[in-house]
mmCIF file of C-alpha atoms in Angstrom:
data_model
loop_
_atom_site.group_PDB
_atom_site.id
_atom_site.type_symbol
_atom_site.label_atom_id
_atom_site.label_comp_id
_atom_site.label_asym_id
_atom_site.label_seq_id
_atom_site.Cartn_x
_atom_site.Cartn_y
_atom_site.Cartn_z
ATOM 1 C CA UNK A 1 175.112 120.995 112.672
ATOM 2 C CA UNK A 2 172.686 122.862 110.400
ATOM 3 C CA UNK A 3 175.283 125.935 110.772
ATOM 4 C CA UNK A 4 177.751 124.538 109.145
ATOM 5 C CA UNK A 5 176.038 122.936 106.107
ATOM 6 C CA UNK A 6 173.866 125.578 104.957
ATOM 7 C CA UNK A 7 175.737 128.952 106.278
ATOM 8 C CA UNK A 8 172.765 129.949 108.576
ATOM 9 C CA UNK A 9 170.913 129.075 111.681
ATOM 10 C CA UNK A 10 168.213 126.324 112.025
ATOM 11 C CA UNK A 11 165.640 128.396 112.857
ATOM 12 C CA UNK A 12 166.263 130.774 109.921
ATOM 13 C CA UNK A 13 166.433 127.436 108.023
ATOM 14 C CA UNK A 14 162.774 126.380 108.614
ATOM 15 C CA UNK A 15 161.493 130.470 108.478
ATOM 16 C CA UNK A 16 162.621 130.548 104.807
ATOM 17 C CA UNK A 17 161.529 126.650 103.930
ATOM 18 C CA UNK A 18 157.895 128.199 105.419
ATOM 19 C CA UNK A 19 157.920 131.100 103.359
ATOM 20 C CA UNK A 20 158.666 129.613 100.136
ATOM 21 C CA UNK A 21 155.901 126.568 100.766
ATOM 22 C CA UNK A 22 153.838 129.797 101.557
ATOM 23 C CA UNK A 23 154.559 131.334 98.217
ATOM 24 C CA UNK A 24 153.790 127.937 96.079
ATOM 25 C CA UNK A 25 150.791 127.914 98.062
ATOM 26 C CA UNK A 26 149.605 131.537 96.917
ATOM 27 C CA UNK A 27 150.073 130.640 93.766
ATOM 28 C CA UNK A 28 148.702 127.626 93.226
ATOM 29 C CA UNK A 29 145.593 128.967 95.180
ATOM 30 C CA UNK A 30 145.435 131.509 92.250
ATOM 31 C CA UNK A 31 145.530 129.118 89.466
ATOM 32 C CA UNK A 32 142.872 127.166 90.819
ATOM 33 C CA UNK A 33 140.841 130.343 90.789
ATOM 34 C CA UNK A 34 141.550 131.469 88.029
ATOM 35 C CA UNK A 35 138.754 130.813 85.087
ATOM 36 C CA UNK A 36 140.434 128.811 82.508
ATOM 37 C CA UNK A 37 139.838 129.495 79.165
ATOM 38 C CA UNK A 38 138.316 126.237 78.617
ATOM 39 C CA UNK A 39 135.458 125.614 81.494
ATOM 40 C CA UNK A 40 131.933 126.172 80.093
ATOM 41 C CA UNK A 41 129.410 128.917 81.402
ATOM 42 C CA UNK A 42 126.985 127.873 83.781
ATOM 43 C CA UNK A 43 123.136 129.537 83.770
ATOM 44 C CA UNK A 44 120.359 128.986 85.981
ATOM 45 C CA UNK A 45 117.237 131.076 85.429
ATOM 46 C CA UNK A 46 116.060 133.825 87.717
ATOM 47 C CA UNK A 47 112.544 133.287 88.988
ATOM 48 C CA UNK A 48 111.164 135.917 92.486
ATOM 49 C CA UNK A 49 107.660 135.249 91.516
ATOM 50 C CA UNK A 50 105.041 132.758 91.320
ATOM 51 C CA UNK A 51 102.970 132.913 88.434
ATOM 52 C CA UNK A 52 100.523 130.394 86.495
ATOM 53 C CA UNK A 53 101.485 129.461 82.750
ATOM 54 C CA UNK A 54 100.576 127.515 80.145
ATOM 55 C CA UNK A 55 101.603 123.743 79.475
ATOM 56 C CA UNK A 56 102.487 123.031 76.332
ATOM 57 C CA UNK A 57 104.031 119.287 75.307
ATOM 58 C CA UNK A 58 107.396 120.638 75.504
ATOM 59 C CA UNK A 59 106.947 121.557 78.555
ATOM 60 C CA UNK A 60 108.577 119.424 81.464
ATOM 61 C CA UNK A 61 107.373 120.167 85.063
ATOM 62 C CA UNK A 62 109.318 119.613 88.408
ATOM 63 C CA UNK A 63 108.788 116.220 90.288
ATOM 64 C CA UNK A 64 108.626 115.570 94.075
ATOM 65 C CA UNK A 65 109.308 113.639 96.761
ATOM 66 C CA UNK A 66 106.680 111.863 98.960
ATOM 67 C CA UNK A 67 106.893 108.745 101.537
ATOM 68 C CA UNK A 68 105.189 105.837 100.690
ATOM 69 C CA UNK A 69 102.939 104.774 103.285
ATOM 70 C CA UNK A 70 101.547 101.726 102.341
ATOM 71 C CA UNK A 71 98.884 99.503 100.078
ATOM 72 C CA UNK A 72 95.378 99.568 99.803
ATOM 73 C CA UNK A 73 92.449 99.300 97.347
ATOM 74 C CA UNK A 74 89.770 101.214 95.685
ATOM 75 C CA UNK A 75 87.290 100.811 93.511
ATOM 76 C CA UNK A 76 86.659 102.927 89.703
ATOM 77 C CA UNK A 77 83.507 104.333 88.746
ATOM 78 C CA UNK A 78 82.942 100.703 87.101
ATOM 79 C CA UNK A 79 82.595 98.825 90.691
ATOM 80 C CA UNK A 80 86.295 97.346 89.713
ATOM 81 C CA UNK A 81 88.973 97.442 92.883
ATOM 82 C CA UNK A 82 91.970 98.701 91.845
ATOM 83 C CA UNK A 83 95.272 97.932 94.192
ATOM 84 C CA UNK A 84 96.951 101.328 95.205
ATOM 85 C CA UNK A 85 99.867 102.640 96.450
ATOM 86 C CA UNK A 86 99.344 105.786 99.280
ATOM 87 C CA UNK A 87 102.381 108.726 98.728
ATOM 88 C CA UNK A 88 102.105 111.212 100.861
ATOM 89 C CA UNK A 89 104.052 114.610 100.536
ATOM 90 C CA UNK A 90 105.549 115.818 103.424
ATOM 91 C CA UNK A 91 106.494 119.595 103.505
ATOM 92 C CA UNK A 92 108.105 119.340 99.995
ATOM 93 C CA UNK A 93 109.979 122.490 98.842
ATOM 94 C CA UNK A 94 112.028 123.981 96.443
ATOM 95 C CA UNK A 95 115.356 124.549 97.888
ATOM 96 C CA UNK A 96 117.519 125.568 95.101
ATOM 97 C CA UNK A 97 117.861 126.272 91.152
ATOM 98 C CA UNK A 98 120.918 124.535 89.785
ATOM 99 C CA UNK A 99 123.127 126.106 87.695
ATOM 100 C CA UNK A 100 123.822 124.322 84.138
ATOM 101 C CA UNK A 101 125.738 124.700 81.577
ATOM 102 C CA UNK A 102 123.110 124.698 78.975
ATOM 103 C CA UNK A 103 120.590 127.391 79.264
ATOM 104 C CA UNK A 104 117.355 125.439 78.196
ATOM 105 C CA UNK A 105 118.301 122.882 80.708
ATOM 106 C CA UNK A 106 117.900 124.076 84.696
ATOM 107 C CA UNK A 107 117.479 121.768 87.307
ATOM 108 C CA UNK A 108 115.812 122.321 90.534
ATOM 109 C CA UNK A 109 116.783 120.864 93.774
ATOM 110 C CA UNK A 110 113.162 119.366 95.862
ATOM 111 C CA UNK A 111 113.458 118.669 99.758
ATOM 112 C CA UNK A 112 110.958 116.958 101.820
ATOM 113 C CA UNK A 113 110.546 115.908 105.289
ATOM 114 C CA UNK A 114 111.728 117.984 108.103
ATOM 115 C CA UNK A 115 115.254 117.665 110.175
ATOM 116 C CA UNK A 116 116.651 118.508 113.350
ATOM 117 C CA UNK A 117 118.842 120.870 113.096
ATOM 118 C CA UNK A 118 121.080 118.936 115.826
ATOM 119 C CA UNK A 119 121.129 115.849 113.590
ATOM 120 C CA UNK A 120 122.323 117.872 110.323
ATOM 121 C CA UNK A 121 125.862 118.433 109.176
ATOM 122 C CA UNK A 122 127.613 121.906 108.776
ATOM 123 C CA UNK A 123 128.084 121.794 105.463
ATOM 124 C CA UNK A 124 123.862 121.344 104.686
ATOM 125 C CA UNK A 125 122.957 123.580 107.634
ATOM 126 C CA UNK A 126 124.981 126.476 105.891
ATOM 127 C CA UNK A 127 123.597 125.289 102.355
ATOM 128 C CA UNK A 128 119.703 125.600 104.085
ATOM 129 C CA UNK A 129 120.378 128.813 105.372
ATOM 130 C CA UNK A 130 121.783 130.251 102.402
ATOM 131 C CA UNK A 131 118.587 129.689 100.643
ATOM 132 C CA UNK A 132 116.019 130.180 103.976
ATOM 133 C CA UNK A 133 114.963 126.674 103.929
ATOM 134 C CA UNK A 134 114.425 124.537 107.466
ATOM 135 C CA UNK A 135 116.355 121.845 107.027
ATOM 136 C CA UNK A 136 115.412 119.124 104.803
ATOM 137 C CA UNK A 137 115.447 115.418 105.285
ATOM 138 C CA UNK A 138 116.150 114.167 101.894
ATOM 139 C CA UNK A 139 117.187 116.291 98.838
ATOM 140 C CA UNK A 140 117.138 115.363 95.474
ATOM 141 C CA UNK A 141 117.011 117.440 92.015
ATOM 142 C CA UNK A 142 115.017 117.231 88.769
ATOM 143 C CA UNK A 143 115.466 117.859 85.123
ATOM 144 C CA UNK A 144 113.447 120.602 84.082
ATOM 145 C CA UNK A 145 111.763 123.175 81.215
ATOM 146 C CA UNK A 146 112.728 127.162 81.349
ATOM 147 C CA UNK A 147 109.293 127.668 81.369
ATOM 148 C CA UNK A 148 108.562 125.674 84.373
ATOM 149 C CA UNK A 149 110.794 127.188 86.959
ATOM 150 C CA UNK A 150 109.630 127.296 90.281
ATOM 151 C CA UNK A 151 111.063 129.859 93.189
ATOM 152 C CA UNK A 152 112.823 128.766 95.717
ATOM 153 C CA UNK A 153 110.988 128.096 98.731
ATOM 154 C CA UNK A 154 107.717 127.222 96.879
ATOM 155 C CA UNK A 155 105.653 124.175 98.631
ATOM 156 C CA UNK A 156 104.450 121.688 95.805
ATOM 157 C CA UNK A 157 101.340 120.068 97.185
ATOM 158 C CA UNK A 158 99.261 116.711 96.278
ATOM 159 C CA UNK A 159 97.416 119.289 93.730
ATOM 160 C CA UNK A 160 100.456 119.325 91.410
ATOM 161 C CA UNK A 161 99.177 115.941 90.084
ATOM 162 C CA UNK A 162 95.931 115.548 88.092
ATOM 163 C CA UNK A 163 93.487 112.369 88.548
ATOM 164 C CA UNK A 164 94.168 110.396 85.528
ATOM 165 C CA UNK A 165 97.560 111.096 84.120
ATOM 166 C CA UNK A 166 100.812 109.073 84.315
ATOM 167 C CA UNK A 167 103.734 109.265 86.684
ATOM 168 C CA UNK A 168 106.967 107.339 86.912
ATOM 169 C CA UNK A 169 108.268 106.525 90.177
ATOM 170 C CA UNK A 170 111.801 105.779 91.735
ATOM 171 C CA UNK A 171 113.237 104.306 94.680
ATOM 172 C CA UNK A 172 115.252 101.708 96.099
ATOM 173 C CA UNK A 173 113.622 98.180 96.273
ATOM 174 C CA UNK A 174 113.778 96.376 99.305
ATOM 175 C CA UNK A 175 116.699 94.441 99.833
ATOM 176 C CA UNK A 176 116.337 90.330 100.000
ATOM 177 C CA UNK A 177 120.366 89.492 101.180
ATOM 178 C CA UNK A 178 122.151 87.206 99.119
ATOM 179 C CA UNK A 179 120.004 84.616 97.471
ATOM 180 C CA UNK A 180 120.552 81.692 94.778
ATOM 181 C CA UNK A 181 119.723 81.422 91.392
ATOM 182 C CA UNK A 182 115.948 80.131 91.794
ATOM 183 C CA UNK A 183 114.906 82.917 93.752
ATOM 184 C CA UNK A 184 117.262 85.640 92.045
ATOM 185 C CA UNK A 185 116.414 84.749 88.249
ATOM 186 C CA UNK A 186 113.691 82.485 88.755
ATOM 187 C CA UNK A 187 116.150 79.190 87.290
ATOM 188 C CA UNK A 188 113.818 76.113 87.504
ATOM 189 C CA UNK A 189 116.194 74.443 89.586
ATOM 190 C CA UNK A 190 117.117 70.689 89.637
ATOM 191 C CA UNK A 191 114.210 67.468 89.513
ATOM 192 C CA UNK A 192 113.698 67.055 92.929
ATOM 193 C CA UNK A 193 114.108 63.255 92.968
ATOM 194 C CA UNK A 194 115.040 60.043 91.202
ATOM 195 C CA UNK A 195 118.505 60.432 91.316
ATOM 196 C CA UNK A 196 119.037 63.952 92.566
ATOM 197 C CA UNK A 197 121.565 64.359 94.882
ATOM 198 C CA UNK A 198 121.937 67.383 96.522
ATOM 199 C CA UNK A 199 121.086 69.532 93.406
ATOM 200 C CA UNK A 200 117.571 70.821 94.087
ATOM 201 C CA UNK A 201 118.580 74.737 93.743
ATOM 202 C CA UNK A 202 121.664 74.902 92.215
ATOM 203 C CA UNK A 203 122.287 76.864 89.337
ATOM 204 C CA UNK A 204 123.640 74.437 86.863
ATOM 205 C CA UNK A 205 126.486 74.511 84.284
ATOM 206 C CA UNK A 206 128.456 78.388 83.754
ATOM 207 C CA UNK A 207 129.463 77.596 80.261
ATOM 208 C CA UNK A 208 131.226 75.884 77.539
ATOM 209 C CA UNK A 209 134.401 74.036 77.571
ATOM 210 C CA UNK A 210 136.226 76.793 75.228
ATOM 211 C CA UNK A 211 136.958 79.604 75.469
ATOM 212 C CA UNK A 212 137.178 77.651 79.359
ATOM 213 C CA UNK A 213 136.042 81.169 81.257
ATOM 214 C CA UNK A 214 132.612 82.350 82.372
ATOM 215 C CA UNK A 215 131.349 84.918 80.137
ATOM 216 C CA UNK A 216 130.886 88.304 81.691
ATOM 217 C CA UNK A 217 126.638 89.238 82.957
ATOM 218 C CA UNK A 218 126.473 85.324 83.644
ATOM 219 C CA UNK A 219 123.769 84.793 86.212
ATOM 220 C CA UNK A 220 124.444 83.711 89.400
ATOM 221 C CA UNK A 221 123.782 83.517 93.027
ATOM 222 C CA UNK A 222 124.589 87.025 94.225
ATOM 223 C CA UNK A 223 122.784 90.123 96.259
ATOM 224 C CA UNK A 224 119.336 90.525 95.338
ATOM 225 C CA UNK A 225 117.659 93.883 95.316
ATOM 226 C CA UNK A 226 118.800 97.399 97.429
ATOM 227 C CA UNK A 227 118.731 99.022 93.727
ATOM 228 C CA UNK A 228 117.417 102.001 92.433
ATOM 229 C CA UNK A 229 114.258 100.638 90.514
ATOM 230 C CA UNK A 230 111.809 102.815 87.889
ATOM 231 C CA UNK A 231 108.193 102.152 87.092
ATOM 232 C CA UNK A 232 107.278 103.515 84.359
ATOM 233 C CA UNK A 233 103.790 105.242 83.564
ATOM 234 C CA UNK A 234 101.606 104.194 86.580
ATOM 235 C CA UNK A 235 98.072 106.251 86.416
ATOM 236 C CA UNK A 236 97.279 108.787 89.546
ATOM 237 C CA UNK A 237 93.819 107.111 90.748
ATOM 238 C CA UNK A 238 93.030 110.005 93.530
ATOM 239 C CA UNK A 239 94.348 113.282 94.565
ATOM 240 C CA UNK A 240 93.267 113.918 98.351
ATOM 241 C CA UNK A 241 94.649 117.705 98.976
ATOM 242 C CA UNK A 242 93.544 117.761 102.670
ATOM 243 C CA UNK A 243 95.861 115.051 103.832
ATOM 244 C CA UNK A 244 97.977 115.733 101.094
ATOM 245 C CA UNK A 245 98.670 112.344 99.219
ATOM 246 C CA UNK A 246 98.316 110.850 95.693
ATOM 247 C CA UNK A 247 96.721 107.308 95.286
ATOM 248 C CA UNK A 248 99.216 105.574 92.499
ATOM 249 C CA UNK A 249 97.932 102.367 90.520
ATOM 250 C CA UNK A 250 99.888 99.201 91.060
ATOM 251 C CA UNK A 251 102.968 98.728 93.466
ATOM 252 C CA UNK A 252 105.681 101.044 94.015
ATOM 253 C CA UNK A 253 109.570 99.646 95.060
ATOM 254 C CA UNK A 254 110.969 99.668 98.576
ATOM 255 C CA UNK A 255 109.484 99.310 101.665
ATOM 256 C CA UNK A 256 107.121 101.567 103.687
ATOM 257 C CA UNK A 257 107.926 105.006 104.988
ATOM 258 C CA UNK A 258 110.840 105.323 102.099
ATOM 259 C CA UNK A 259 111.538 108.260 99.971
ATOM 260 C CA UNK A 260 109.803 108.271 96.730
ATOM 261 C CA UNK A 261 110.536 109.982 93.766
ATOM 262 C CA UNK A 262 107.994 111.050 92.017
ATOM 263 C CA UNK A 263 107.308 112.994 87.887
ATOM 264 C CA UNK A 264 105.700 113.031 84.927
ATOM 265 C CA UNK A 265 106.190 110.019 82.999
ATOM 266 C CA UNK A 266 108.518 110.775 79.682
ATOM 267 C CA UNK A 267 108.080 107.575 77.646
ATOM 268 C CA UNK A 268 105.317 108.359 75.763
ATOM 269 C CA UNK A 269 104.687 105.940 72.623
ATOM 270 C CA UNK A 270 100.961 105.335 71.989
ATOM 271 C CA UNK A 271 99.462 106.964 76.144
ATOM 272 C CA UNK A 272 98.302 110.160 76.934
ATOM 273 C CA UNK A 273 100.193 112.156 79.768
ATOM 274 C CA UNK A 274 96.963 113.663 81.050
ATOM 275 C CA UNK A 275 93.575 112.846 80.216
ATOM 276 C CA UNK A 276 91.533 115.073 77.829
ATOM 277 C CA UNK A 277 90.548 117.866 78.598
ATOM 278 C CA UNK A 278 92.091 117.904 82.076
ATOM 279 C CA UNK A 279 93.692 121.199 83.310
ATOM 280 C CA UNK A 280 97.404 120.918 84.277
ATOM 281 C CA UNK A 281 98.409 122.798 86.958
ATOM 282 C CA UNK A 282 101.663 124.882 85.293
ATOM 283 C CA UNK A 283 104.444 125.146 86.843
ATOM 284 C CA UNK A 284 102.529 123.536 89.444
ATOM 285 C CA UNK A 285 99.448 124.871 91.706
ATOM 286 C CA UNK A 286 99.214 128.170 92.716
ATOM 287 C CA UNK A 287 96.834 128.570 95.685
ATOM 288 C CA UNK A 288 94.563 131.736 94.665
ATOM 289 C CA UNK A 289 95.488 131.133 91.165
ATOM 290 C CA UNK A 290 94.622 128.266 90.272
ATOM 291 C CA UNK A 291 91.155 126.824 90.616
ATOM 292 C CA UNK A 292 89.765 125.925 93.774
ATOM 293 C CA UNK A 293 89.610 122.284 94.226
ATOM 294 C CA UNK A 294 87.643 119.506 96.000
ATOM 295 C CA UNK A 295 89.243 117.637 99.166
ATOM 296 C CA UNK A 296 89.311 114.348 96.844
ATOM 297 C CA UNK A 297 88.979 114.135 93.140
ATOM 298 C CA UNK A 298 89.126 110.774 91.813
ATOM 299 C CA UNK A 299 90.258 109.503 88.369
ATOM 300 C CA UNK A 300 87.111 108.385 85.671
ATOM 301 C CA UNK A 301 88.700 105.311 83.811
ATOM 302 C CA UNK A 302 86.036 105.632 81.428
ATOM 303 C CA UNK A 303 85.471 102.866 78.735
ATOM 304 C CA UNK A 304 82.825 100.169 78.360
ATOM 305 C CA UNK A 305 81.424 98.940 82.012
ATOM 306 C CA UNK A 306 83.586 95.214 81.936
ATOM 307 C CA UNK A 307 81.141 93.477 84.335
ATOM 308 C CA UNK A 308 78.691 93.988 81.447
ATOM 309 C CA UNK A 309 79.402 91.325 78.522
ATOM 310 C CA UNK A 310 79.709 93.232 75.114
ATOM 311 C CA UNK A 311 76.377 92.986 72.496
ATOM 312 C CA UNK A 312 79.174 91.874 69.774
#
């Protein structure tokens, strides 16, 4: 039937259809390739060895990633008890410097935890390997200076923190479900007799008769929490490099044993990254470099003693 439509044989029919798909296929492989005039350079600085440097207040320093392990308290030089948060780094590395396409821009790429190699995909085993890093249990990457470039495969202890400075911290919050309006935006709800019917908890009137539609960011019962959530400029109250963890002032979001993010807080108005006179470990701590320090070093809030009333 093919024969006598086309003037040749079906199989020579579907040889030539496979060759020409074969030849689109070429090309089109070759113009994706190809650089177009219009894509932007990408840079990532070079960095083989570790070396200490200087901090300046330009400079930005690498974050990490530790697991929070739970509450506690301690108490300040003062006699004061301060509630904590424990983060504790586990085997955090750097895995990779991303490329960018602005030069004073990198970004590094931090793992922590360890995986199975059984339980992780192709497509990260190859990227670990590439690099010579075990594989990682979560990855994520942080804005950096091109001063403050640290190889790949470096270890970033507890010691990259000093007692007394601020830190921002990100993770997800716990999730609470879907909740109502009392609970989710803390409405005051209905009276709760004479005359109530039914209306304890509920959220009330949605809006005006005109324009007769509920204005957009209107707020209502829906799911509460399972968001990324920052907290900004939390002080480090104690450094403990033998087990590795940072005591953090205050709560943290999300529940225990969760992935933490962890830098140098940015929003600066009237605070003090680090306190006076402290040295900053830059990039981060060298072991052998830098100075040798105690098992714990805890933060001096300094001040006026507050369980002593003031002469004025």
């Amino acid at each position: 039937m093919f024969s006598h439509l086309f003037g040749r044989r079906p199989g020579q029919l579907v040889f030539s259809s496979l060759r020409v798909w074969q030849k689109q296929f070429t090309t089109s492989t070759a113009v994706s390739k190809a650089k177009l005039p219009h894509e932007k350079k990408r840079y990532a600085p070079s960095a083989t060895e570790l070396k200490l440097g200087t901090y300046t207040p330009e400079s930005r320093r690498t974050g990490i990633i530790a697991r929070k392990k739970g509450m506690t308290g301690m108490w300040d030089e003062w006699g004061v008890r301060v509630p904590v948060t424990v983060l504790q780094l586990d085997s955090v590395k750097v895995v990779q410097i991303i490329k960018t396409s602005n030069p004073d821009h990198p970004r590094l790429q931090i793992g922590c935890g360890v995986r199975k190699e059984k339980n992780t995909t192709k497509s990260l085993l190859g990227h670990f390997k590439a690099h010579g890093i075990e594989p990682k249990s979560k990855l994520f990457e942080f804005p950096i200076t091109p001063d403050a470039v640290v190889p790949v495969g470096t270890e970033i202890t507890a010691a990259h923190f000093v007692p007394g400075q601020l830190v921002d911290v990100t993770a997800i919050s716990t999730g609470k479900g879907f909740q109502g309006v009392m609970k989710r935006w803390g409405f005051a709800g209905g009276r709760a007799s004479h005359g109530n019917s039914l209306a304890h908890r509920t959220p009330g009137s949605t809006g005006n008769i005109n324009p007769g539609r509920v204005y957009p960011g209107k707020k209502m019962p829906g799911r509460m929490g399972g968001k990324s959530v920052t907290v900004l400029r939390l002080p480090v109250m104690k450094v403990d490099t033998a087990l590795n963890c940072i005591w953090v002032k205050g709560s943290v979001p999300g529940p225990d044993e969760q992935f933490i993010k962890v830098r140098d807080s940015i929003k600066l108005v009237k605070h003090r990254l680090f306190p006076e006179g402290a040295t900053v470990p830059f990039p981060t701590f060298v072991s052998g470099q830098s100075p040798d320090l105690p098992r714990e070093t805890i933060a001096r809030v300094g001040g006026h003693d507050p369980l002593i009333p003031r002469a004025d």
